Structures are given as structure tokens and as C-alpha cells.
Coordinates of C-alpha atoms and ligand atoms in Angstrom, one line a residue:
X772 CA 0.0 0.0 0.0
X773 CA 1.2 3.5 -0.7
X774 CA 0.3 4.9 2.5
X775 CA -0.6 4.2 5.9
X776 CA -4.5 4.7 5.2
X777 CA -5.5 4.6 8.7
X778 CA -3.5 7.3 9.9
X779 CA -4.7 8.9 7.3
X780 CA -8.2 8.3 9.0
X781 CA -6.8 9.4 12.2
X782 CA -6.1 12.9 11.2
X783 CA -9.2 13.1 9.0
X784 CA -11.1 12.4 12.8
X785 CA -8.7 14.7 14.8
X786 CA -9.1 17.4 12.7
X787 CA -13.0 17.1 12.7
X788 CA -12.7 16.9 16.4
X789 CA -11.5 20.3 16.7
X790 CA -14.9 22.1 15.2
X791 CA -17.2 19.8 17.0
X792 CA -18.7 19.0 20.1
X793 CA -17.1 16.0 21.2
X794 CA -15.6 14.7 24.5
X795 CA -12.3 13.6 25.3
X796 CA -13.3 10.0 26.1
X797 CA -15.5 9.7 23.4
X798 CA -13.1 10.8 20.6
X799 CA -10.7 8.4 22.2
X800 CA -13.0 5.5 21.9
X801 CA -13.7 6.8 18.3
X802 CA -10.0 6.1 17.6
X803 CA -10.2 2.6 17.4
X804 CA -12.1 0.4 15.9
X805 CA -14.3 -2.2 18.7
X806 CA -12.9 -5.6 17.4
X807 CA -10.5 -6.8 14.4
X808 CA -10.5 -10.4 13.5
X809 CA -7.6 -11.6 11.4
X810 CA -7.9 -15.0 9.9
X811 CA -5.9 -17.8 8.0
X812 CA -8.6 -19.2 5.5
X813 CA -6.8 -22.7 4.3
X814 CA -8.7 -23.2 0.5
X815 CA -8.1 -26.6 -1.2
X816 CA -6.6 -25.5 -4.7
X817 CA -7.5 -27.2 -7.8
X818 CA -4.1 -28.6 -7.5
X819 CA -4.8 -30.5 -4.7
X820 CA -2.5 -28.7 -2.4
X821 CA -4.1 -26.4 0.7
X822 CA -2.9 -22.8 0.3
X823 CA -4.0 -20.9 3.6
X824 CA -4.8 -17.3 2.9
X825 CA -4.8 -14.1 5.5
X826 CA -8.4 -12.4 5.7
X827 CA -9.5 -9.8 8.4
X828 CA -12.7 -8.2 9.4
X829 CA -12.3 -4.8 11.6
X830 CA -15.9 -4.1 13.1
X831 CA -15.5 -0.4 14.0
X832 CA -18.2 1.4 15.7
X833 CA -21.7 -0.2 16.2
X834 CA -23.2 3.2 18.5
X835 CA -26.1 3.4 16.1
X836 CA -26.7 -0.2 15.1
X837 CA -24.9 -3.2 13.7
X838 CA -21.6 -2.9 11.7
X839 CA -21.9 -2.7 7.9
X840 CA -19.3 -2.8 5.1
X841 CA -18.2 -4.7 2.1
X842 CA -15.5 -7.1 2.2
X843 CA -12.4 -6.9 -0.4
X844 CA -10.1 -9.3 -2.0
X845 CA -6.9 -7.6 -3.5
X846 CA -3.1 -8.2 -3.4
X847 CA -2.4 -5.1 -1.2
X848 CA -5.4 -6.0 1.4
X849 CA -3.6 -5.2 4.8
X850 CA -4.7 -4.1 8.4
X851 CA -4.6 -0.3 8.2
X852 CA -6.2 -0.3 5.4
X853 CA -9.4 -2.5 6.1
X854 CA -9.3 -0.3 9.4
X855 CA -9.5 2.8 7.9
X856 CA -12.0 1.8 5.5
X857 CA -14.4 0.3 8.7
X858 CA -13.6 4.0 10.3
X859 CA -14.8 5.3 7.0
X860 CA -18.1 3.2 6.9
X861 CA -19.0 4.4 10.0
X862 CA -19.1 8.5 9.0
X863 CA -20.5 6.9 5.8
X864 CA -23.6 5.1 7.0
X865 CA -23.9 8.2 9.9
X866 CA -23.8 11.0 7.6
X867 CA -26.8 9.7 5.2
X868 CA -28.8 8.7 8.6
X869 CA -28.5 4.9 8.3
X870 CA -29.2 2.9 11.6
X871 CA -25.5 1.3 11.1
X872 CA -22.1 1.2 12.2
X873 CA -19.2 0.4 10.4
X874 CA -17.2 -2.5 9.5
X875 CA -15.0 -3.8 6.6
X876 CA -13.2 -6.5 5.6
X877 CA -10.6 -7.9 3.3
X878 CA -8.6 -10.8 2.0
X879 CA -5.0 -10.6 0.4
X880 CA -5.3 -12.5 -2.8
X881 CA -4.8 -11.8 -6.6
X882 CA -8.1 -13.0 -8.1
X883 CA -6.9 -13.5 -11.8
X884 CA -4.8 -16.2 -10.4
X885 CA -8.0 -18.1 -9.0
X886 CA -10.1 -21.1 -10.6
X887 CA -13.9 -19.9 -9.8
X888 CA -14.0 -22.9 -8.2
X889 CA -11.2 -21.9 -5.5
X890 CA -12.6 -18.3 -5.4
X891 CA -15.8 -19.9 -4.0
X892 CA -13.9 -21.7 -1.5
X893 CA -12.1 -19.1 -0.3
X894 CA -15.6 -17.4 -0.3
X895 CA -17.2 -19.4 1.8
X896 CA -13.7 -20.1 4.0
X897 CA -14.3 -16.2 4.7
X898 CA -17.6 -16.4 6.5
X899 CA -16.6 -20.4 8.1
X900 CA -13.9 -18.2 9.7
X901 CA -16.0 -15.5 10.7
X902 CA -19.9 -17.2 11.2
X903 CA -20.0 -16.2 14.9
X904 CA -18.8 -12.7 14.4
X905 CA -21.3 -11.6 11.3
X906 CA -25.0 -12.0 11.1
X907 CA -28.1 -10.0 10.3
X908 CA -27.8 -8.1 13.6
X909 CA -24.1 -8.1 14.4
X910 CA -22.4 -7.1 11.1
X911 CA -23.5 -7.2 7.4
X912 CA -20.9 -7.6 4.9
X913 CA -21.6 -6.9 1.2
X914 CA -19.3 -6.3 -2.0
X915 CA -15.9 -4.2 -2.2
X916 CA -12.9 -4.2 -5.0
X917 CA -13.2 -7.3 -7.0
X918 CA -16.2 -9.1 -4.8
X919 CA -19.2 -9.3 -6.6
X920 CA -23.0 -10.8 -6.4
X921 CA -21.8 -14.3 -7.1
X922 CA -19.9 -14.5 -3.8
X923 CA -22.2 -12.8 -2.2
X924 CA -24.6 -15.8 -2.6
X925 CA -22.0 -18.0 -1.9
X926 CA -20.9 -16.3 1.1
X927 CA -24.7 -15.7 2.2
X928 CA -25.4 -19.5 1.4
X929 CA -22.4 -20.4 3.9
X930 CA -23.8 -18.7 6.3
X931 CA -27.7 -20.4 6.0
X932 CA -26.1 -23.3 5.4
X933 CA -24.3 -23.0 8.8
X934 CA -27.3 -21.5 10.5
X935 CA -29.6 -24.4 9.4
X936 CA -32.3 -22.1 7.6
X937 CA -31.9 -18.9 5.1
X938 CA -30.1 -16.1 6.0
X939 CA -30.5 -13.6 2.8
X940 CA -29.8 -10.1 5.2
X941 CA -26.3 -11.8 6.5
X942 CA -25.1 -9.9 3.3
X943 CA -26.0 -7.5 0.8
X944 CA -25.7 -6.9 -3.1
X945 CA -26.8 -10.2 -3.2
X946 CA -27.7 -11.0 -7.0
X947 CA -31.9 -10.9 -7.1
X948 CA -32.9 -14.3 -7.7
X949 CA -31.6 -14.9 -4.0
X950 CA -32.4 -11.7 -2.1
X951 CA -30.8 -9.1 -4.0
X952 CA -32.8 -5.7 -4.1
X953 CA -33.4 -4.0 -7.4
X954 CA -30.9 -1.3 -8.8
X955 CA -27.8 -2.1 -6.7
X956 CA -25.5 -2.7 -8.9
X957 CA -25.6 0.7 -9.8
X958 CA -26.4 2.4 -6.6
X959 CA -23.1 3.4 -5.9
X960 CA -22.5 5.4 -9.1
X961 CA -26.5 6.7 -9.2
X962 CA -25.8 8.1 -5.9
X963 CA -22.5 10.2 -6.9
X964 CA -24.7 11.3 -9.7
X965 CA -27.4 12.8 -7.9
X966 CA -24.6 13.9 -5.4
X967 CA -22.5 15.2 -8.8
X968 CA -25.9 17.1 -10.1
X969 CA -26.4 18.9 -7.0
X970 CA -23.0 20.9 -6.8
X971 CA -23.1 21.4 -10.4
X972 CA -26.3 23.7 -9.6
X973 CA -24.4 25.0 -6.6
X974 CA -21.4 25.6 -8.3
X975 CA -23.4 26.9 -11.2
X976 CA -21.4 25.1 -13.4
X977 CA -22.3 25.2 -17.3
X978 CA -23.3 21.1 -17.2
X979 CA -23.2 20.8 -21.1
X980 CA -19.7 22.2 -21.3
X981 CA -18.5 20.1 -18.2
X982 CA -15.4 17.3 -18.7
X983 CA -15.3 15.1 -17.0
X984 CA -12.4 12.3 -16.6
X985 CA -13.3 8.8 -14.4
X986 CA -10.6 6.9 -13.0
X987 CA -11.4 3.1 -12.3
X988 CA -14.3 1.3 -14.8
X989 CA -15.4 -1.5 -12.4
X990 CA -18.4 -1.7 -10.7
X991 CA -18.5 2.4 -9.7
X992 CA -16.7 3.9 -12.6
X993 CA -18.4 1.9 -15.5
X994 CA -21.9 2.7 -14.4
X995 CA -20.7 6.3 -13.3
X996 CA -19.9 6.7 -17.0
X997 CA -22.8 5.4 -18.5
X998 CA -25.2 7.1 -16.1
X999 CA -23.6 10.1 -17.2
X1000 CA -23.6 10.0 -21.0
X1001 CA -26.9 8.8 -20.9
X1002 CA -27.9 12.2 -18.9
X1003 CA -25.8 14.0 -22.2
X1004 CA -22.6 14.7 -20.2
X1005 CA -19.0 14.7 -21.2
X1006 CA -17.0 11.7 -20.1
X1007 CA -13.8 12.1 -22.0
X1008 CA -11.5 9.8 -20.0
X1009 CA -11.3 6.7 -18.2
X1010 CA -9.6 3.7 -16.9
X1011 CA -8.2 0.5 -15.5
X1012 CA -5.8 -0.9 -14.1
X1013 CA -4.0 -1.8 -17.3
X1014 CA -4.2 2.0 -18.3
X1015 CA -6.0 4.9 -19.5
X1016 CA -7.8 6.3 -22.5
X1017 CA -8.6 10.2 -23.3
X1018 CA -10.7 10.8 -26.7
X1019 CA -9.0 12.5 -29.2
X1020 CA -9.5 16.1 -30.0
X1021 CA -11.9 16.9 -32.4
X1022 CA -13.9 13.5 -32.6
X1023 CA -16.2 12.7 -30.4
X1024 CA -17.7 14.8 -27.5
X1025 CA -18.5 11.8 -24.8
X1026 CA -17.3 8.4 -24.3
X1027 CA -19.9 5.8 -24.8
X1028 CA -19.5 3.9 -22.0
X1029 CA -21.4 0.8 -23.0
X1030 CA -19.0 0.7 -26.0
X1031 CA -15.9 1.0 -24.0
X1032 CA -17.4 -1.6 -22.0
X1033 CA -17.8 -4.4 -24.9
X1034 CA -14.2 -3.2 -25.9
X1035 CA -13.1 -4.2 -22.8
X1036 CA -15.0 -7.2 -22.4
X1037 CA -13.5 -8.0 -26.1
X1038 CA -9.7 -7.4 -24.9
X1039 CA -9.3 -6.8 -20.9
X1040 CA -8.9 -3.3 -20.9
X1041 CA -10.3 0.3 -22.2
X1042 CA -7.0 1.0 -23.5
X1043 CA -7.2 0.7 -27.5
X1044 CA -10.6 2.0 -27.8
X1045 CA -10.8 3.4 -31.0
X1046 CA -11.1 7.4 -31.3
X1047 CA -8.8 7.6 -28.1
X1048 CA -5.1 8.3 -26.8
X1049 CA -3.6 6.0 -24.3
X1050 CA -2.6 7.6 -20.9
X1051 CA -1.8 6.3 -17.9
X1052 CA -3.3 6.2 -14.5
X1053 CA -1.6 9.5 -13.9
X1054 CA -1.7 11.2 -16.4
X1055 CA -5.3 10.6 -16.4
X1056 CA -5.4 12.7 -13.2
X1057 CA -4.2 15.7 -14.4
X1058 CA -5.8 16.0 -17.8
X1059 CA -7.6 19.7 -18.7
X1060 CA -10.6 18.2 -17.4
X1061 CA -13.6 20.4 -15.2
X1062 CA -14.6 17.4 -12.9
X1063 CA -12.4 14.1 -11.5
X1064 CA -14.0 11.2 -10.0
X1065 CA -11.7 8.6 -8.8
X1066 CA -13.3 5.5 -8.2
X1067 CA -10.9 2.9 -8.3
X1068 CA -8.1 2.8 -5.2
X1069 CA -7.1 5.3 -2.6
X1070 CA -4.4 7.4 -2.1
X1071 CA -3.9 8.6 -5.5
X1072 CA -4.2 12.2 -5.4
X1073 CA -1.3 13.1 -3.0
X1074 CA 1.1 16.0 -2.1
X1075 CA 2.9 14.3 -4.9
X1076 CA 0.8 15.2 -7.7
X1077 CA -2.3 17.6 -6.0
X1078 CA -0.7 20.8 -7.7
X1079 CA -0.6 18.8 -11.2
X1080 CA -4.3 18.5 -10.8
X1081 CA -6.6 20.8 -13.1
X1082 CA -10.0 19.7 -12.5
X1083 CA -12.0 22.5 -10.3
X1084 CA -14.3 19.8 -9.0
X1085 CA -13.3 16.3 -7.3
X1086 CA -16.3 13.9 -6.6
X1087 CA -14.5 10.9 -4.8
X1088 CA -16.3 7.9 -5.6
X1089 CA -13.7 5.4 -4.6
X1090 CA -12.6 5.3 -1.0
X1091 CA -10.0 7.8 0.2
X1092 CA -8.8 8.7 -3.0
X1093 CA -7.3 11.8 -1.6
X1094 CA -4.8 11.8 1.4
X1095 CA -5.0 14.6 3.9
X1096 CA -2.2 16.6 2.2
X1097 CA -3.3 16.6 -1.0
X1098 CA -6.8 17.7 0.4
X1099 CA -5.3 20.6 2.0
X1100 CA -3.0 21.6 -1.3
X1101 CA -6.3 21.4 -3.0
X1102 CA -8.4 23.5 -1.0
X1103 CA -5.8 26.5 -1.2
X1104 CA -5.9 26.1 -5.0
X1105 CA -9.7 26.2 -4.8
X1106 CA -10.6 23.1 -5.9
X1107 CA -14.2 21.8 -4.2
X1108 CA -13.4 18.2 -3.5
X1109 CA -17.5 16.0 -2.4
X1110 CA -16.2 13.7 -0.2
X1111 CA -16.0 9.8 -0.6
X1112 CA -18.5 9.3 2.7
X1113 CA -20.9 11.4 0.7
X1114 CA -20.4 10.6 -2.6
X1115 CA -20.1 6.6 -2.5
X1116 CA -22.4 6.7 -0.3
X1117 CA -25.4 5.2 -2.9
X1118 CA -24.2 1.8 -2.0
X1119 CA -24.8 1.5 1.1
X1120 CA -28.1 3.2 0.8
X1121 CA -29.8 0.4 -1.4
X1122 CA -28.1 -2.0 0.7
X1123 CA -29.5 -0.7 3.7
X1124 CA -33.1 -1.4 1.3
X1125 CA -31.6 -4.7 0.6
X1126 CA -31.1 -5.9 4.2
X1127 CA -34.6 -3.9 5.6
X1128 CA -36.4 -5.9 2.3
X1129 CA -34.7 -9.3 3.7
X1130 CA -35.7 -8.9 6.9
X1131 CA -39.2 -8.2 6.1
X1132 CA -39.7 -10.6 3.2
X1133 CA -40.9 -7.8 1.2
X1134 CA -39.5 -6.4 -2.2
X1135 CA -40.0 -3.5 -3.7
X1136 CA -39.8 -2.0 -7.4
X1137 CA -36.5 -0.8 -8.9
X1138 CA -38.0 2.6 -9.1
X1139 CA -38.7 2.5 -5.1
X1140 CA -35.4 1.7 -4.7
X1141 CA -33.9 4.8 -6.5
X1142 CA -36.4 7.5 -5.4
X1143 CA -35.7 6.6 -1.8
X1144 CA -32.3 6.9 -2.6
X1145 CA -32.2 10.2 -4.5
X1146 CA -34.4 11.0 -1.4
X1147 CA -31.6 10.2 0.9
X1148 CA -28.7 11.4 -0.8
X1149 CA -29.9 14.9 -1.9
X1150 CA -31.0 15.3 1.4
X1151 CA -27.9 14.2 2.9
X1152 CA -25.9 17.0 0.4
X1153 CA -28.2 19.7 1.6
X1154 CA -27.5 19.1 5.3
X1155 CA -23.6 18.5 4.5
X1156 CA -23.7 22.1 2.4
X1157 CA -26.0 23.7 4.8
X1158 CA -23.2 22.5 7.6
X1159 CA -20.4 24.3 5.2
X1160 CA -22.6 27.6 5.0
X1161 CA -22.4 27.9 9.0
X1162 CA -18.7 27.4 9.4
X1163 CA -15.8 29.3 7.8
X1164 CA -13.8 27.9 5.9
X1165 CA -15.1 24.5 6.3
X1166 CA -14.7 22.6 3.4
X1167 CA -17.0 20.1 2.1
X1168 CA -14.7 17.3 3.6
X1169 CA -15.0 18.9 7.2
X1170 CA -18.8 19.5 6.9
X1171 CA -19.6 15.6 6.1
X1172 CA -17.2 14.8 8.8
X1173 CA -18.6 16.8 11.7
X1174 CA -22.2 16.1 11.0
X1175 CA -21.4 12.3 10.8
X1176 CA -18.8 11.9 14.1
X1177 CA -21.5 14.4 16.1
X1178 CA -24.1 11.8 15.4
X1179 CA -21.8 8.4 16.6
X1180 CA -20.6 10.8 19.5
X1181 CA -23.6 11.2 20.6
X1182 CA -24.7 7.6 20.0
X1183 CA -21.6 6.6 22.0
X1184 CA -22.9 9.2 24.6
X1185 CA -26.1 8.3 25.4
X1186 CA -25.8 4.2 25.6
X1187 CA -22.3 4.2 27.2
X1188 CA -22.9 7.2 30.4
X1189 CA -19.6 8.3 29.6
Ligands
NAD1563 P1 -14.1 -2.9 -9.0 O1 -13.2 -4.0 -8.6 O2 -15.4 -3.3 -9.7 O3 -13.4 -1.9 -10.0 C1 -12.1 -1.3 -9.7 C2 -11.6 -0.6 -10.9 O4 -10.3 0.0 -10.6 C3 -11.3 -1.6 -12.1 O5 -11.6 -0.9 -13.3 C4 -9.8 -1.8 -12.0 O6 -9.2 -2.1 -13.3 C5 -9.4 -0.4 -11.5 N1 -8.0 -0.4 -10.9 C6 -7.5 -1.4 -10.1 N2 -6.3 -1.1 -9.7 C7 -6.0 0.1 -10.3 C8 -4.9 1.0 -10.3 N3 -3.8 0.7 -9.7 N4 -5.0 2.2 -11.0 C9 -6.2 2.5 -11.7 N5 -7.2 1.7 -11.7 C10 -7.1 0.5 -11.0 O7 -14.3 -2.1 -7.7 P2 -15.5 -1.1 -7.4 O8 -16.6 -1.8 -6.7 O9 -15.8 -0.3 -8.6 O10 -14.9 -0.1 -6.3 C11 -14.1 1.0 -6.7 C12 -13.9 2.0 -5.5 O11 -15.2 2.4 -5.1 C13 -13.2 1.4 -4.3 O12 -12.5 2.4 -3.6 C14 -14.4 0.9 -3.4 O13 -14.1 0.9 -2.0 C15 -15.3 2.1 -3.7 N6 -16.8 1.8 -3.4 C16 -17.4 0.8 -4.1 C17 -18.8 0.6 -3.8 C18 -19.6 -0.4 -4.5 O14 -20.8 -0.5 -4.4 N7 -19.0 -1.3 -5.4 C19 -19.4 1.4 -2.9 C20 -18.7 2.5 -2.3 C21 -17.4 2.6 -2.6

């Protein structure tokens, strides 16, 4: 990992801490995360052989209701890292209003080099390792980085099969046919949108004249993109991790992101779409481009490369795309950055449907999905900007922040007599 993500979490907290009203012993209980398992998942390879593989779950805060947060599967998974993402959950879930806490978790593994056979054993290893600390009330794990629906009902089938009976709200994003909830897939990136629309009216920005570059075209980027062209705006850049690709001057206006899609379903990666340049993942940041939205890794905007960055608006779809240095580099240079608790925070809305629709046994339409979601979010940005209004100088960042460790402070507060 590039840097040490939860510290980076650390000083996004402290720094809230100082605007807000928060005690001493509450703050330090909001430091730390409640529990961390770490696990040694042995998987049976197709080989034959057993190859054991480390996973960990950090359950972070559970003041206003069980932990919630997706669970990833990446070579650079490590421990400050799934803590800082739990820590991140929790503001997440708190500043949209959700009854949750946070919680994440993560396995070190390089997917490609799994048989789909061995990547459902591992799945299901996962939640054998874990049974007694997840569950519809304790802690709901759902998708992250290169975990999808598939082993989500394999993980969720582990678990019922454990239990004795059906389990559908242990997890979410779920695929339908087994307890999924309409319109997740693209909750995540439909959230940022509405999120995205909102400070363009704000901002007053001129939306037809608007670039906007995308790093990342998994799950979040690819439907970011496509939700976006097919609303008439200008995506001229995106990526993976092979690389990026910036249309051409003078040919087309927008991307077509189900186009770019089928190219890369065709050859494993954007790059060679016809009508483009290659780029990297770098340069890709600092293209003459009006908007950015990361939304593959974090950490890539850093004091490294923040005063190479043109955009004038951020939206951080991915998880801590931006470290604390870079964020304040970018402020002085004026640049309004929607922060990754708000902006990503579609996701875990229409889980929060999925798990409330599981527990019920009761499903609702696609379009009752959304609407409750736009509800949500937009109302969630008004709050988050109304917060900015009243404090100077409070960035966008701080605003999210304060309103969503206020509300766990409190939590923690009023069960705990501190
Ligand atoms: P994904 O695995 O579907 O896609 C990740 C994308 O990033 C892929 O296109 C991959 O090629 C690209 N990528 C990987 N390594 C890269 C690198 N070094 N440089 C550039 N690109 C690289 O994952 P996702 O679900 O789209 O998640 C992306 C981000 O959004 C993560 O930070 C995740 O935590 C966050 N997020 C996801 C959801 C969700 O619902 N999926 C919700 C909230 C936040």
C-alpha cells in the first residue's frame, strides 16, 4: 500500500474533532475500531494442495446499530487499510442517517490467479472463519474491490447453510434471484450522480460544457460513465488498471461507456478503444478536465501530484482517494473536492433497502429503490452544504465529517454514560 490509510483516517477524525462537540473520552473510543479479526482461511486448490490465505474483518463502531461494510479481495489488502475503510463506513452510514455502524473487511489475494472454483472456497472459507462474528444483527458484509454478487450468494449460502435455515440479510448486493434488491448494482455510481448534479447547480457550473475524466471502470466507474452519457454529459477519460484512454481532440464529445465496455470485455482493458489516446493512470489525473472522479483505489491524489491536478471539481467515488495533504493543497488552490463518505455513499443506501427488504420478506420496485435513494442522498448533500454555510472555511470534507462523528458521539454518549 502507498500509505498508511488509517493514519490517514486518524487525522481526518482529529481534525473534525476540533470544530465539533465532542468529548475527550469519546473521541478516544472513536479512535479505534471495537474488534478486528484476522484469519488464516486454508482453500483446497484445484491442484490438490491447501494454500492458507490471511483475511481480516475490523468491526469499527456499532453506536447506532450493527456494523456494515463490504468485504475486499486484492493483493495489497492489509490491516490499516481495512481499518481505515471500517472508520470510513461508519461516518458513511452516519452522515446519510443509516441505523449502522461500520465495519470492513478484506482478503490478500490476486483473483486472476483463481479457478472460480477456488474463489468460491475461499468465499465461503471467509464467513466459516468468521460465522459467529457476522449476522443480520451483528455485522452485514456486502461487496468491495473485486467481490461481486456471485460471492455474495455463496458467502450468504455459507452462512444459511451454517445456521440451518436462510439467511439472505447476513449480506448484501446479493444478485436478485436470491435476495438481492433492485438497482444495486448501480447504486453506488447513481448516488454520486445525484450527489455530482447537485454541486453542479451550486457551483453553477455550465453542465453541457463540463469534462469530466473517471478513474477506475469497475463496478462504480463503468456505471458512473454510463449514467452520465446517458444524462448528455462529457466523459472524455477513463480507466483500468492496465491503463487509460482520453478521446482524441476533435472527434467525439462523450465516451460511450457501454461501447468502451464491450471493448473491454473483447480485450481486458479500455485502453485501445478506437477514437482515443492512451494515458496512464496519472496522467489521467491531471488532464484539462472540469470534474475528476476517482473511483478505483485510494491514495492517488497526494502532495505528490495535488498541484498537477486541473480539474475544479473532485467527486471521490472510490474510497479515500485523496490523502490529507493533498486535500489541503487542493483546498488553497480552490478546488471543491464531495467527499467519498458522501459521494459513494449510494451503495450502502440500497443495501441498507436490501437488508430492511430481507428482513421483512418484502420487495420493492427498482424505481422505489432509486427514489428513496435520491431521497436520501440529496438530502444528505443539503445538510452536508447547509453544515459548510455555517462554518468558515469549512470545506465540504469537514462539513460531512462533523455532522457524521457528532451523530456516533452522541450515540456513544447516550448508551455508554460516559
Ligand atoms: P471494481 O473491482 O469493480 O473496480 C475497480 C476498478 O479499478 C477496475 O476498473 C480496476 O481495473 C481499476 N483499478 C484497479 N487497480 C487500479 C490502479 N492501480 N489504477 C487504476 N485503476 C485501477 O471495484 P468497485 O466496486 O468499482 O470499487 C471502486 C472503488 O469504489 C473502491 O474504492 C471501493 O471501495 C469504492 N466503493 C465501491 C462501492 C460499490 O458499491 N462497489 C461502494 C462504495 C465505494
Amino acid at each position: 500500500m502507498k500509505s498508511d490509510a488509517f493514519k490517514n483516517a486518524l487525522r481526518q477524525l482529529e481534525n473534525v474533532s476540533k470544530i465539533i462537540d465532542v468529548d475527550e473520552s469519546t473521541l478516544e473510543i472513536l479512535k479505534h475500531p471495537k474488534k478486528i479479526m484476522i484469519v488464516n482461511i486454508p482453500v483446497k486448490m484445484d491442484s490438490g494442495k491447501i494454500e492458507v490465505f490471511k483475511g481480516y474483518r475490523s468491526q469499527y463502531n456499532d453506536a447506532l446499530g450493527p456494523f456494515k461494510g463490504g468485504i475486499r479481495f486484492h493483493p495489497d489488502v492489509n490491516l490499516s487499510e481495512v481499518k481505515a475503510l471500517s472508520a470510513w463506513m461508519t461516518w458513511k452510514c452516519s452522515v446519510v442517517g443509516l441505523p449502522y455502524g461500520g465495519g470492513k473487511g478484506g482478503v490478500i489475494v490476486d483473483v486472476r490467479k483463481l479457478s472460480k472454483g477456488e474463489l468460491e472456497r475461499l468465499s465461503r472459507g471467509y464467513v466459516q472463519a468468521l460465522r459467529d462474528f457476522i449476522g443480520p444483527e451483528k455485522d452485514i458484509p456486502a461487496p468491495d474491490v473485486n467481490t461481486d454478487p456471485q460471492i455474495m450468494a455463496w458467502m450468504m449460502d455459507e452462512f444459511s447453510r451454517m445456521q440451518g435455515y436462510n439467511v439472505p440479510g447476513v449480506v448484501t448486493g446479493k444478485p436478485i434471484e436470491v435476495g438481492g434488491t433492485r438497482g444495486r448494482k448501480f447504486s453506488t455510481s447513481q448516488g454520486g450522480v445525484y450527489v455530482f448534479e447537485k454541486i453542479v447547480e451550486k457551483l453553477e457550473l455550465d453542465a453541457k460544457k463540463i469534462k469530466i475524466a473517471i478513474q477506475g471502470f469497475g463496478n462504480v466507474g463503468y456505471f458512473a460513465a454510463d449514467i452520465l452519457f446517458a444524462l448528455g454529459y462529457n466523459v472524455v477519460a477513463v480507466s483500468d488498471s492496465k491503463g487509460g484512454i482520453v478521446l482524441e481532440d476533435g472527434k467525439e464529445k462523450t465516451l460511450n461507456a457501454k461501447e468502451v465496455l464491450k471493448h473491454k470485455e473483447a480485450t481486458g482493458s479500455v485502453v485501445g478503444y478506437p477514437g482515443t489516446r492512451t494515458i496512464t493512470n496519472e496522467e489521467l489525473l491531471e488532464l484539462d478536465v472540469d470534474v475528476l472522479m476517482p473511483s478505483a483505489l485510494e491514495n492517488v491524489i497526494t502532495d505528490k501530484n495535488a498541484d498537477k491536478i486541473k480539474a475544479k471539481l473532485i467527486v471521490e467515488m472510490a474510497n479515500g482517494p485523496l490523502t490529507p495533504e493533498a486535500d489541503i493543497l487542493l483546498e488553497k488552490k480552490g478546488v471543491t473536492v464531495v467527499p467519498d463518505i458522501l459521494a459513494n455513499a449510494g451503495g450502502v443506501i440500497v443495501s441498507y433497502f436490501e437488508w430492511v427488504q430481507n428482513l421483512q420478506n418484502f420487495y420493492w420496485s427498482e424505481n422505489e429503490n432509486i427514489s428513496r435513494l435520491r431521497t436520501i442522498i440529496e438530502d444528505a448533500f443539503d445538510e452536508v452544504w447547509g453544515k459548510k454555510c455555517c462554518t468558515e472555511n469549512c470545506s465540504l470534507r469537514l462539513a460531512a465529517y462533523a455532522i457524521a462523528v457528532e451523530r456516533v458521539a452522541t450515540a456513544e454518549k447516550l448508551r455508554r454514560n460516559l
